[in-house]
PDB file of C-alpha atoms in Angstrom:
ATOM      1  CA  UNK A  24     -27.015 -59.181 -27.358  1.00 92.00           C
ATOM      2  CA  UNK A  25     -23.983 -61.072 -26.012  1.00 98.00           C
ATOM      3  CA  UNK A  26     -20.875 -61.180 -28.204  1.00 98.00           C
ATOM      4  CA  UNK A  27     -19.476 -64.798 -28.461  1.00 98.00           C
ATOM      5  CA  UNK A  28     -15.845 -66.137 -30.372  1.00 98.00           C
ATOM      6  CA  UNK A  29     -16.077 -69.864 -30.548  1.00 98.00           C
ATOM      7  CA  UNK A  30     -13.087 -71.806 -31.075  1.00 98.00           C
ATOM      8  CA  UNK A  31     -12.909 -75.667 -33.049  1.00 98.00           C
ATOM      9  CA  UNK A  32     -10.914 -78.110 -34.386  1.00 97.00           C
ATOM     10  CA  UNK A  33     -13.109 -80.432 -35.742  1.00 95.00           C
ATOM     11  CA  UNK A  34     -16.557 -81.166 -37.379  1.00 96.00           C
ATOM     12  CA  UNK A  35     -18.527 -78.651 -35.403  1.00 97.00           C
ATOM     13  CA  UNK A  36     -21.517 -80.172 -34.298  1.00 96.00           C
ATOM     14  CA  UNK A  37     -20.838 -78.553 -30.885  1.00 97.00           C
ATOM     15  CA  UNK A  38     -21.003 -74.862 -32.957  1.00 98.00           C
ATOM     16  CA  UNK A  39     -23.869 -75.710 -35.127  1.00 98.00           C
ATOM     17  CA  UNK A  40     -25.799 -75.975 -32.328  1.00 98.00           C
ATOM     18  CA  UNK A  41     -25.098 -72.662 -30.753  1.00 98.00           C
ATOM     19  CA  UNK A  42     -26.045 -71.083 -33.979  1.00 98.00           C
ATOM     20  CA  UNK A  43     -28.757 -73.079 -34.207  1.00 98.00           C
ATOM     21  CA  UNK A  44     -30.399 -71.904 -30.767  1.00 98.00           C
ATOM     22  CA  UNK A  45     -29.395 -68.239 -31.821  1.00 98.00           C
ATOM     23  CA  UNK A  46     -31.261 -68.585 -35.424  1.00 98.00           C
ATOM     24  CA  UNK A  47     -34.604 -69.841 -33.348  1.00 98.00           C
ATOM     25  CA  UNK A  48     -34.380 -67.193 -30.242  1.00 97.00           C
ATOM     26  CA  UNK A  49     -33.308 -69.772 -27.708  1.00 97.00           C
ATOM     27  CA  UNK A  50     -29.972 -67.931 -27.609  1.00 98.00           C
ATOM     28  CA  UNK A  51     -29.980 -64.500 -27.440  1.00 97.00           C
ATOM     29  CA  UNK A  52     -26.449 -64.009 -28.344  1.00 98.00           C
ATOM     30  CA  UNK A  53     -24.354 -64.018 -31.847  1.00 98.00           C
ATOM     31  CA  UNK A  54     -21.673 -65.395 -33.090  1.00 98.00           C
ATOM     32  CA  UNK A  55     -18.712 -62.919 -34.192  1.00 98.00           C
ATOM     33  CA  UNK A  56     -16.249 -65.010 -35.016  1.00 98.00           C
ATOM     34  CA  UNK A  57     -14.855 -68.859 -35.401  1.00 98.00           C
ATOM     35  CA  UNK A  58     -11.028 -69.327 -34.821  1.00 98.00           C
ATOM     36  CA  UNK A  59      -9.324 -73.043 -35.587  1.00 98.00           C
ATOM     37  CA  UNK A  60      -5.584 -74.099 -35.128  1.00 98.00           C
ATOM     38  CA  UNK A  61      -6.571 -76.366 -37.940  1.00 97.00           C
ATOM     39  CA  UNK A  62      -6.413 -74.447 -40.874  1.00 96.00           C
ATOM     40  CA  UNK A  63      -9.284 -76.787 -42.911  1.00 94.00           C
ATOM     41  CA  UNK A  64     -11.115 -77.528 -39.925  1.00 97.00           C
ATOM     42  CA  UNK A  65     -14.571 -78.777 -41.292  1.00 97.00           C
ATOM     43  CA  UNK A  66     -16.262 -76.379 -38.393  1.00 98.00           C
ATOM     44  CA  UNK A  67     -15.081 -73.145 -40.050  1.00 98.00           C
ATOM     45  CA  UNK A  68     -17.490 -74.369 -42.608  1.00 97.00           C
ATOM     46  CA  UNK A  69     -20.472 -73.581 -40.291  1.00 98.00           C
ATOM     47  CA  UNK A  70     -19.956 -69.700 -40.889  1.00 98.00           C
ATOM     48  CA  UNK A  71     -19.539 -67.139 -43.516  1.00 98.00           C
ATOM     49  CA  UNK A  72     -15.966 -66.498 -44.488  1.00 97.00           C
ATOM     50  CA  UNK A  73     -15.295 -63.127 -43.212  1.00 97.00           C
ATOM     51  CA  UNK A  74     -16.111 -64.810 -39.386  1.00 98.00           C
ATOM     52  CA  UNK A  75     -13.713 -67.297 -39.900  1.00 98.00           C
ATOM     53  CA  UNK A  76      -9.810 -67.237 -38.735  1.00 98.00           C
ATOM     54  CA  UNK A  77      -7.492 -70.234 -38.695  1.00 98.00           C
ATOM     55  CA  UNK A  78      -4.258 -71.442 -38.734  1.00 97.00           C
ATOM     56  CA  UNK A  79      -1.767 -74.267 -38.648  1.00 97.00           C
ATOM     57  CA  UNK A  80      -0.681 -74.398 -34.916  1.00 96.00           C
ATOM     58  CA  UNK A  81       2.040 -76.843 -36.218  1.00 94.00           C
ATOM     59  CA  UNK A  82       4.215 -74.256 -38.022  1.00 96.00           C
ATOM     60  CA  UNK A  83       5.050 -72.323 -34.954  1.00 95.00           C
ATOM     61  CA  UNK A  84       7.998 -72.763 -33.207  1.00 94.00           C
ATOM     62  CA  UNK A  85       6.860 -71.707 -30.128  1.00 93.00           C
ATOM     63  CA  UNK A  86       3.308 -72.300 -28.463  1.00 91.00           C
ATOM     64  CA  UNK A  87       3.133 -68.877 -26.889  1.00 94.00           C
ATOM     65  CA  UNK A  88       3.456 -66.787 -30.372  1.00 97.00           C
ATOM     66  CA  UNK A  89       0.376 -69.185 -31.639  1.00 97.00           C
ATOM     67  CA  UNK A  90      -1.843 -68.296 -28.387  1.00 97.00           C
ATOM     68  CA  UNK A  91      -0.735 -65.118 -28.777  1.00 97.00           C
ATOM     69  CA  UNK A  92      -1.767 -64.576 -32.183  1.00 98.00           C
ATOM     70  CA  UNK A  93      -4.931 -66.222 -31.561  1.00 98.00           C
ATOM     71  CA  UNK A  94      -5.824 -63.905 -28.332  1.00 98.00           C
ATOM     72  CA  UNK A  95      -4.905 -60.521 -30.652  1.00 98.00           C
ATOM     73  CA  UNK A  96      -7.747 -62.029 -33.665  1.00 98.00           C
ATOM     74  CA  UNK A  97     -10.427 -62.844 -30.607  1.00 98.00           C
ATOM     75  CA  UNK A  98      -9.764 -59.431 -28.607  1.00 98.00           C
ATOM     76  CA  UNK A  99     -10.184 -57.930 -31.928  1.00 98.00           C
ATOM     77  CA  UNK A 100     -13.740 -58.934 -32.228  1.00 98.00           C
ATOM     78  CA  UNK A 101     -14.521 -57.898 -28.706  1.00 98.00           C
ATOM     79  CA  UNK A 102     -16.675 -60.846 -27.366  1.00 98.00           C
ATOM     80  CA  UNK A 103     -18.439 -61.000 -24.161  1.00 98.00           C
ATOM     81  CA  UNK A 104     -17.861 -64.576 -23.885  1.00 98.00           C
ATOM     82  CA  UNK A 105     -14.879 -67.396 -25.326  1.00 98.00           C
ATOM     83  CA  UNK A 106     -16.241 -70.716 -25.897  1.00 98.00           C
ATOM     84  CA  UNK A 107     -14.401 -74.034 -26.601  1.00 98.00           C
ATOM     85  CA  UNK A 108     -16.200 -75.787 -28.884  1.00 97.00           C
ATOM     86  CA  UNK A 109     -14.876 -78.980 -29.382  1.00 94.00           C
ATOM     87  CA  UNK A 110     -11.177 -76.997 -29.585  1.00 96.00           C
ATOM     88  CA  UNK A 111      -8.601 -79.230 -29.416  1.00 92.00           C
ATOM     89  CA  UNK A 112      -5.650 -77.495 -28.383  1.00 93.00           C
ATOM     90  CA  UNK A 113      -4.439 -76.575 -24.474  1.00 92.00           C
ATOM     91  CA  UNK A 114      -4.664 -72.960 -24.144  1.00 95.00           C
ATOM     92  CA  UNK A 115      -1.174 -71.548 -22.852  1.00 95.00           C
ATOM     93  CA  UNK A 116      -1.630 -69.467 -19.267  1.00 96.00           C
ATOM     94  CA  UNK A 117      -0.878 -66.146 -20.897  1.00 96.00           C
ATOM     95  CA  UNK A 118      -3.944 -66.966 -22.982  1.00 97.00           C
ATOM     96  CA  UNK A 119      -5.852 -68.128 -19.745  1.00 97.00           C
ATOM     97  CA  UNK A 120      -5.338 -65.053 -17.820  1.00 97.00           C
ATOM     98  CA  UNK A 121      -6.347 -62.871 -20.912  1.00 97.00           C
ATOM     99  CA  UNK A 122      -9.938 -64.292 -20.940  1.00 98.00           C
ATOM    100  CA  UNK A 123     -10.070 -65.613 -17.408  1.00 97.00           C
ATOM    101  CA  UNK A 124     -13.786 -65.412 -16.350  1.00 97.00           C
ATOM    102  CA  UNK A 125     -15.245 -65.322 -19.761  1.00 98.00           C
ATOM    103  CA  UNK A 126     -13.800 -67.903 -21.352  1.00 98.00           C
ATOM    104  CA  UNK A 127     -15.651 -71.912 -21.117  1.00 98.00           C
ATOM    105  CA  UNK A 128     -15.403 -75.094 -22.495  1.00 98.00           C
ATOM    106  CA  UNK A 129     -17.195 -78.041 -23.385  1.00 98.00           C
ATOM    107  CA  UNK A 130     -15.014 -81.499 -22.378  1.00 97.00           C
ATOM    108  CA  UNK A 131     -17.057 -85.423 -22.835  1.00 97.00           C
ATOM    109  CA  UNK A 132     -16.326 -86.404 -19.176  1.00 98.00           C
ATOM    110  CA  UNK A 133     -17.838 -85.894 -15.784  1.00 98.00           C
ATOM    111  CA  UNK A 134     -15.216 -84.028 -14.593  1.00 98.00           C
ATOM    112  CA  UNK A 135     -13.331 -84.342 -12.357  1.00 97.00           C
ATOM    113  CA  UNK A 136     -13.160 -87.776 -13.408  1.00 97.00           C
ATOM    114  CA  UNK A 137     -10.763 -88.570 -16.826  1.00 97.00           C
ATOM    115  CA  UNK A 138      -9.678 -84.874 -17.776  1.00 96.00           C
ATOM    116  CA  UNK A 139      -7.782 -84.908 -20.837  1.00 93.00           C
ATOM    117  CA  UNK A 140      -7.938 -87.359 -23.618  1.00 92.00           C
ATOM    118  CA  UNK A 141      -9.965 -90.736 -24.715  1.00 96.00           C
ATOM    119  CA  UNK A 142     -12.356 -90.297 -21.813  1.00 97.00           C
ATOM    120  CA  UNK A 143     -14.997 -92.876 -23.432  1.00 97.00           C
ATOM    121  CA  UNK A 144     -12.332 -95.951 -23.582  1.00 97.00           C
ATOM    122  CA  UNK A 145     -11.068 -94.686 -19.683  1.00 97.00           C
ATOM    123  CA  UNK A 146     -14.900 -94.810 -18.932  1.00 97.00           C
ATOM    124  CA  UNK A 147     -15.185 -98.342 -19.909  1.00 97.00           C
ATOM    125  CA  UNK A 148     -12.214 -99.688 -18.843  1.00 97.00           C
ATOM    126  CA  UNK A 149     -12.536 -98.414 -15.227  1.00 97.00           C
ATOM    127  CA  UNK A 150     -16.211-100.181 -15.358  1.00 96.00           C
ATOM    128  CA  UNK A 151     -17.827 -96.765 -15.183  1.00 97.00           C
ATOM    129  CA  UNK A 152     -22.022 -97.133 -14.870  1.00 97.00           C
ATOM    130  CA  UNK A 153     -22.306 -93.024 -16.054  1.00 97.00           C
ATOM    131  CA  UNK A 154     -21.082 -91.279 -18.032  1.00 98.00           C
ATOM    132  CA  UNK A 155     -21.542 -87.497 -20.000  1.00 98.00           C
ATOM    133  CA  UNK A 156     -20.120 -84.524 -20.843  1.00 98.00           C
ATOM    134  CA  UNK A 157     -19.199 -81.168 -18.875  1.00 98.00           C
ATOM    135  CA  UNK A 158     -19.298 -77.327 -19.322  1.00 98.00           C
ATOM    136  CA  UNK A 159     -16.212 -75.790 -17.252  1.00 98.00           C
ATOM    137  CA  UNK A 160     -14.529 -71.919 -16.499  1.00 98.00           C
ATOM    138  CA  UNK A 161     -11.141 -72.373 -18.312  1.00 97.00           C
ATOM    139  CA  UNK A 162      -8.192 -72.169 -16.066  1.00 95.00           C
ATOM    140  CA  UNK A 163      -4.446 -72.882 -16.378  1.00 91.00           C
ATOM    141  CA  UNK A 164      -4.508 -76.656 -15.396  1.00 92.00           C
ATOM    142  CA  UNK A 165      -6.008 -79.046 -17.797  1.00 90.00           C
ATOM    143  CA  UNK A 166      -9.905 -79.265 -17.439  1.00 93.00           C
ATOM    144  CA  UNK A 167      -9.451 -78.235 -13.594  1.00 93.00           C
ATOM    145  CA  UNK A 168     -11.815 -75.425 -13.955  1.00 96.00           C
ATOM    146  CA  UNK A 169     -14.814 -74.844 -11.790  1.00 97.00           C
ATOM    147  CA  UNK A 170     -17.570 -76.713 -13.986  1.00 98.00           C
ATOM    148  CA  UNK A 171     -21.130 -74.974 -14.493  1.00 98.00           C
ATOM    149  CA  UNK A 172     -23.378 -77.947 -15.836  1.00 98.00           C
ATOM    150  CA  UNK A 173     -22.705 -81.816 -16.809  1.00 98.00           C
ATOM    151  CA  UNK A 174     -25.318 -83.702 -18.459  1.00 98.00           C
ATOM    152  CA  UNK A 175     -25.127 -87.922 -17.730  1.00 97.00           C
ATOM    153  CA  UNK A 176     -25.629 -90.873 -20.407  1.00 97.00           C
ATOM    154  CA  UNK A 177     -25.151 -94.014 -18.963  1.00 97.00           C
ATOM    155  CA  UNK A 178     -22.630 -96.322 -19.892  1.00 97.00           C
ATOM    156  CA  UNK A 179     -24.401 -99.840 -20.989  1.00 96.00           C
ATOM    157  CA  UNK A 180     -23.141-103.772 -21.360  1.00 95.00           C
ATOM    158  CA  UNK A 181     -20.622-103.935 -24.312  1.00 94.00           C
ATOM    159  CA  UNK A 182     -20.083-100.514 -25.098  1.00 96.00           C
ATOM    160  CA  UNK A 183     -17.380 -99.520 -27.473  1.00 97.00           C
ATOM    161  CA  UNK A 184     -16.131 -96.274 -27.270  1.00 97.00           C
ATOM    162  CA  UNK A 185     -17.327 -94.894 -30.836  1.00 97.00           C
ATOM    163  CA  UNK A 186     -20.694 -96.303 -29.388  1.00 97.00           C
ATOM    164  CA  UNK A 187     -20.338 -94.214 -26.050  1.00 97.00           C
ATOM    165  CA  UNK A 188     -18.773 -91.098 -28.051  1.00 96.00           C
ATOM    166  CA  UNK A 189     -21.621 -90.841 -29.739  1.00 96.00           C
ATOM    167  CA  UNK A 190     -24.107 -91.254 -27.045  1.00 95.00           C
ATOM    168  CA  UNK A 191     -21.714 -88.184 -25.151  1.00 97.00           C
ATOM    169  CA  UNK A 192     -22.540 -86.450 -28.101  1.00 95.00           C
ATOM    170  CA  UNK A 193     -26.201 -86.166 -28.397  1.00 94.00           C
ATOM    171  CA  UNK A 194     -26.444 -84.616 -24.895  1.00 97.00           C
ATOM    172  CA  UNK A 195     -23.256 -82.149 -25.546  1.00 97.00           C
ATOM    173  CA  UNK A 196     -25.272 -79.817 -27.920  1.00 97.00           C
ATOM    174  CA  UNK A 197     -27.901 -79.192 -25.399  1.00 98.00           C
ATOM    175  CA  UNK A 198     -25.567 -79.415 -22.815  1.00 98.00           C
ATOM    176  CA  UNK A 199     -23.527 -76.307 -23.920  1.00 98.00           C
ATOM    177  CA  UNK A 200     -26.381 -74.509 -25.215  1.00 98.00           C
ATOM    178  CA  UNK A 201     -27.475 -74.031 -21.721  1.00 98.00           C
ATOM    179  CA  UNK A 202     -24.360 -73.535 -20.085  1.00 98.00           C
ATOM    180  CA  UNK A 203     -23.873 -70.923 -22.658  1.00 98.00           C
ATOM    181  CA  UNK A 204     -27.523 -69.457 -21.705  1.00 98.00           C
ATOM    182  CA  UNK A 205     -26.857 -69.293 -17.816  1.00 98.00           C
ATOM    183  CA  UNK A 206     -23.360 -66.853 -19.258  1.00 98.00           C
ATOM    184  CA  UNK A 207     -25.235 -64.841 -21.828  1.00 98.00           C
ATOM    185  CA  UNK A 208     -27.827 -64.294 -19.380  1.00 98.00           C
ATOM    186  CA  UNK A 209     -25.300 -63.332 -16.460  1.00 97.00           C
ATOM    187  CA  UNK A 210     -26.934 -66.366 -13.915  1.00 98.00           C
ATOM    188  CA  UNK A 211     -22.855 -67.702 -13.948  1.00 98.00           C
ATOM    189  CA  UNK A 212     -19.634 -65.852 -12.725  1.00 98.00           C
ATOM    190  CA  UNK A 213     -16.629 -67.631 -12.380  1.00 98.00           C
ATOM    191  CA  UNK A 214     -15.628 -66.834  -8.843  1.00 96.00           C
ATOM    192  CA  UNK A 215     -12.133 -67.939  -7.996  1.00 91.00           C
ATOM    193  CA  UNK A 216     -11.746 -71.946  -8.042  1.00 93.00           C
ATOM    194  CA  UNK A 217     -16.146 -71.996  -7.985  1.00 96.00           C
ATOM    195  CA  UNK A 218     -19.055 -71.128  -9.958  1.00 98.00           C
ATOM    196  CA  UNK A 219     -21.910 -68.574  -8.928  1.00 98.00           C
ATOM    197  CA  UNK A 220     -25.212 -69.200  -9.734  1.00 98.00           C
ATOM    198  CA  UNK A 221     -27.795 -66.224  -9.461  1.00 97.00           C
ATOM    199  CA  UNK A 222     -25.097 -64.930  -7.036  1.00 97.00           C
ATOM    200  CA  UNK A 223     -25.091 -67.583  -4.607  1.00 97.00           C
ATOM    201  CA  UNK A 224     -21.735 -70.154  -4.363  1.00 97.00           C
ATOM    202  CA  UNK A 225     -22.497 -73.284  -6.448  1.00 97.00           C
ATOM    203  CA  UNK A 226     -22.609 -76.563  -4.489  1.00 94.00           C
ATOM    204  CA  UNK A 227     -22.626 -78.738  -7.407  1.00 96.00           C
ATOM    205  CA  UNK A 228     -22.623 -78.621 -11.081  1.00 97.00           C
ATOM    206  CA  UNK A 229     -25.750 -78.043 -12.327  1.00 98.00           C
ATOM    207  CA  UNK A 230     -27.742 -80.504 -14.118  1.00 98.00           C
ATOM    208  CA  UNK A 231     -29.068 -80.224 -17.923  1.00 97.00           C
ATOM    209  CA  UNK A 232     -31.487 -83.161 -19.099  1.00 95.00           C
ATOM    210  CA  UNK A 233     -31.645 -84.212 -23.011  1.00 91.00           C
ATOM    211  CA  UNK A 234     -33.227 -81.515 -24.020  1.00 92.00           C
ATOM    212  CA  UNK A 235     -30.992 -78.519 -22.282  1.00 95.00           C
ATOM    213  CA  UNK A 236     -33.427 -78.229 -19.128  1.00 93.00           C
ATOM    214  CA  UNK A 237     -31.942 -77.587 -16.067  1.00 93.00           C
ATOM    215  CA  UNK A 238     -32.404 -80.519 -13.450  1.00 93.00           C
ATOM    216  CA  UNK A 239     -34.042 -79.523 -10.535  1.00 84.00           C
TER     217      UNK A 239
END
């Protein structure tokens, strides 16, 4: 069984339903241990106290000595696999190279397209038709990793951005439970600046449907 650390900032939907696939068998995998730079981040929450670990990312003076930090409490559970959960925070390079391979994340955009922040408003106010969410390897550049799987919502006539967030939202969970599957289940390897999939050189992200079905 596959060892995963899964690191939040916020509410945790995005967590509940990893541990909600592990509790029913979909995810053979647990969780062993939920890290926050917030230090009352509503997601720690989701777990039982002596799996949580959070601090204020604020009170230190430098960045590096808060990734650092952070890395030491993650290595110390010994995951197989890193995942950003709706984790808020850019993750230094030091950090980066520690995990490098192993370490994913979940951002509300079809990346390439509007990496970083307040992707739903950038969506509509480009005139995007599509929209959605993708699962990505973690690399030093900001959500410029090779991406796994995206799932698509579209993006409809007078949409407001809370309206489109939460539409994004609905196909994240199933979105990262399955990226997280292919991992756990060794059918992804990070392979440079590319994905492989069962081995071969992935063309294009994979597809995952509302319900966390691949897309053939």
């Amino acid at each position: 069984m596959r060892r995963l650390a899964v690191l939040v900032s916020g509410r945790g939907s995005n967590l509940q339903a990893l541990l909600d696939a592990i509790a029913s068998g979909a995810l053979d995998a647990q969780v062993v241990g939920v890290f926050s730079d917030k230090l009352q981040a509503p997601a720690l929450e989701r777990v039982m106290p002596a799996l949580r670990w959070s601090r204020d990312a604020r009170s230190y003076v430098h960045r590096e000595e808060f990734d650092a930090e952070l890395a030491d409490a993650i290595d110390a559970v010994q995951p197989d696999w890193v995942v950003c959960a709706g984790y808020l925070r850019m993750l230094g390079d030091a950090f980066v190279a520690r995990f490098r391979g192993r370490l994913l994340n979940i951002h509300p955009s079809l990346l390439p397209a509007y990496r970083g922040l307040r992707t739903h408003a950038r969506a509509i106010a480009d005139g995007a038709t599509e929209h959605g969410a993708s699962v990505h390897f973690v690399s030093p550049e900001l959500d410029a990793g090779a991406v796994v799987a995206q799932a698509r919502v579209p993006v409809l006539p007078g949409d407001t951005p809370d309206a489109l967030a939460q539409r994004v939202l609905g196909i994240e969970h199933p979105l990262l439970v399955a990226a997280v599957k292919l991992a756990v289940d060794g059918r992804v390897k990070e392979d440079g600046d590319r994905v492989l999939f069962d081995g071969h050189p992935l063309l294009r992200p994979l597809r995952v449907d509302s319900a966390g079905l691949l897309v053939p």
